[in-house]
């Protein structure tokens, strides 16, 4: 079973109170069978108590997101470190504290997780969770996550949002569960610095 969810805010407006979520059921082979046949990858199943970051899956999701935007005549999104770290922290927190929501158990949403100058801009968030996938199957997992989002009108709207300019993706694995978060930000070129390490546009 996988679940996906989204949230977004127009520039300067309060975060939407309603959180849209979608449950997608489909068949999959048992996790033990999926994991047993793959021995060449460097990643190992996450068995420790801390979530493991999957940067290859993150990169693939960024690439697929921008490929989709190009096909729809939209500008690509610049990867932003601040957005990426917010996405990674949220995915890890959901895994560590066993919840699936845009708001953490204390009620903090993406708006509270972003620096003030970005929280005042337009933003959106997609989340996904799934069990029993081999994280070493990078492109297969990224395609599965993207397909879930693109099959949902609200998530698709975030991916194809014309007002967004920057993107951060965080994918974390713990035991046999994987959580993914996309953070979208609309940042114009006047007076707003992108996340450190990434050039301005």
Tab-separated table of C-alpha atoms in Angstrom, residues 20-149:
chain	number	residue	atom	x	y	z
A	20	UNK	CA	-5.874	16.260	0.502
A	21	UNK	CA	-4.811	12.642	0.779
A	22	UNK	CA	-5.217	9.691	-1.499
A	23	UNK	CA	-4.865	6.005	-0.815
A	24	UNK	CA	-3.722	3.919	-3.755
A	25	UNK	CA	-3.920	0.157	-3.462
A	26	UNK	CA	-2.116	-2.168	-5.827
A	27	UNK	CA	-0.542	-5.603	-5.715
A	28	UNK	CA	3.160	-6.149	-5.111
A	29	UNK	CA	5.329	-9.160	-4.411
A	30	UNK	CA	6.393	-9.816	-0.815
A	31	UNK	CA	9.215	-7.623	0.392
A	32	UNK	CA	11.511	-10.573	1.062
A	33	UNK	CA	11.278	-11.628	-2.571
A	34	UNK	CA	11.960	-8.109	-3.802
A	35	UNK	CA	15.041	-7.674	-1.684
A	36	UNK	CA	16.621	-11.117	-2.083
A	37	UNK	CA	17.525	-10.855	-5.775
A	38	UNK	CA	19.535	-7.615	-5.699
A	39	UNK	CA	23.081	-7.948	-4.451
A	40	UNK	CA	25.110	-5.654	-6.698
A	41	UNK	CA	23.906	-2.278	-5.379
A	42	UNK	CA	25.747	-0.359	-2.695
A	43	UNK	CA	22.672	0.397	-0.615
A	44	UNK	CA	21.537	-2.147	1.923
A	45	UNK	CA	18.066	-2.489	3.446
A	46	UNK	CA	17.677	0.048	6.233
A	47	UNK	CA	17.624	-1.956	9.446
A	48	UNK	CA	19.071	0.610	11.869
A	49	UNK	CA	16.942	2.869	14.017
A	50	UNK	CA	17.791	5.998	11.983
A	51	UNK	CA	16.362	6.719	8.515
A	52	UNK	CA	18.745	6.355	5.577
A	53	UNK	CA	18.823	9.067	2.909
A	54	UNK	CA	18.350	7.957	-0.730
A	55	UNK	CA	20.047	10.731	-2.755
A	56	UNK	CA	19.939	8.766	-6.014
A	57	UNK	CA	16.143	8.537	-5.815
A	58	UNK	CA	15.960	12.240	-4.985
A	59	UNK	CA	18.039	13.140	-8.040
A	60	UNK	CA	15.903	10.916	-10.261
A	61	UNK	CA	12.707	12.572	-8.977
A	62	UNK	CA	14.120	16.051	-9.663
A	63	UNK	CA	15.064	14.971	-13.196
A	64	UNK	CA	11.669	13.365	-13.854
A	65	UNK	CA	9.836	16.410	-12.468
A	66	UNK	CA	11.715	18.740	-14.806
A	67	UNK	CA	11.267	16.388	-17.776
A	68	UNK	CA	7.510	16.483	-17.175
A	69	UNK	CA	7.544	20.273	-16.902
A	70	UNK	CA	9.501	20.594	-20.183
A	71	UNK	CA	6.962	18.404	-21.963
A	72	UNK	CA	4.243	20.785	-20.774
A	73	UNK	CA	6.119	23.871	-21.936
A	74	UNK	CA	7.044	24.974	-18.399
A	75	UNK	CA	10.439	26.182	-17.148
A	76	UNK	CA	12.490	23.729	-15.134
A	77	UNK	CA	12.746	24.079	-11.370
A	78	UNK	CA	16.103	24.850	-9.804
A	79	UNK	CA	17.092	22.469	-7.041
A	80	UNK	CA	17.391	24.407	-3.794
A	81	UNK	CA	19.288	23.226	-0.724
A	82	UNK	CA	16.953	24.887	1.790
A	83	UNK	CA	13.931	23.218	0.188
A	84	UNK	CA	15.770	19.886	-0.049
A	85	UNK	CA	16.733	19.929	3.634
A	86	UNK	CA	13.155	20.808	4.634
A	87	UNK	CA	11.923	17.875	2.530
A	88	UNK	CA	14.487	15.467	3.988
A	89	UNK	CA	13.748	16.501	7.566
A	90	UNK	CA	10.011	16.007	7.056
A	91	UNK	CA	10.421	12.564	5.476
A	92	UNK	CA	12.750	11.497	8.300
A	93	UNK	CA	10.412	12.883	10.957
A	94	UNK	CA	7.424	11.010	9.523
A	95	UNK	CA	9.429	7.780	9.623
A	96	UNK	CA	10.818	8.349	13.110
A	97	UNK	CA	7.511	9.355	14.669
A	98	UNK	CA	5.233	7.081	12.650
A	99	UNK	CA	2.847	9.560	11.074
A	100	UNK	CA	1.908	10.550	7.513
A	101	UNK	CA	0.766	14.146	7.281
A	102	UNK	CA	1.828	17.602	6.165
A	103	UNK	CA	1.538	18.667	9.805
A	104	UNK	CA	3.796	17.092	12.419
A	105	UNK	CA	2.361	15.883	15.767
A	106	UNK	CA	2.816	19.405	17.151
A	107	UNK	CA	0.772	20.854	14.280
A	108	UNK	CA	3.690	22.497	12.441
A	109	UNK	CA	3.262	22.628	8.669
A	110	UNK	CA	5.668	23.419	5.838
A	111	UNK	CA	5.143	27.119	6.518
A	112	UNK	CA	6.727	26.687	9.959
A	113	UNK	CA	9.503	24.465	8.601
A	114	UNK	CA	10.714	27.051	6.073
A	115	UNK	CA	12.740	30.204	6.752
A	116	UNK	CA	10.520	33.260	7.066
A	117	UNK	CA	11.478	34.771	3.699
A	118	UNK	CA	10.453	31.571	1.914
A	119	UNK	CA	7.381	30.858	4.046
A	120	UNK	CA	5.929	34.170	2.842
A	121	UNK	CA	6.214	33.062	-0.783
A	122	UNK	CA	4.037	30.645	-2.687
A	123	UNK	CA	4.810	27.065	-1.740
A	124	UNK	CA	3.517	23.548	-2.140
A	125	UNK	CA	4.295	20.107	-0.770
A	126	UNK	CA	3.709	16.558	-2.007
A	127	UNK	CA	4.262	13.538	0.256
A	128	UNK	CA	4.359	9.792	-0.447
A	129	UNK	CA	4.869	6.679	1.648
A	130	UNK	CA	5.279	3.051	0.658
A	131	UNK	CA	6.385	-0.274	2.102
A	132	UNK	CA	8.352	-3.211	0.715
A	133	UNK	CA	10.370	-1.478	-2.014
A	134	UNK	CA	14.048	-2.057	-2.668
A	135	UNK	CA	15.744	1.377	-2.402
A	136	UNK	CA	18.549	0.162	-4.652
A	137	UNK	CA	16.106	0.077	-7.562
A	138	UNK	CA	16.560	3.832	-7.931
A	139	UNK	CA	14.697	4.594	-11.156
A	140	UNK	CA	11.944	2.069	-10.560
A	141	UNK	CA	11.234	3.581	-7.147
A	142	UNK	CA	11.410	7.151	-8.460
A	143	UNK	CA	8.997	6.276	-11.292
A	144	UNK	CA	6.591	4.678	-8.801
A	145	UNK	CA	6.603	7.796	-6.614
A	146	UNK	CA	6.188	10.150	-9.576
A	147	UNK	CA	3.386	8.029	-11.069
A	148	UNK	CA	1.463	8.229	-7.785
A	149	UNK	CA	1.769	11.993	-7.723
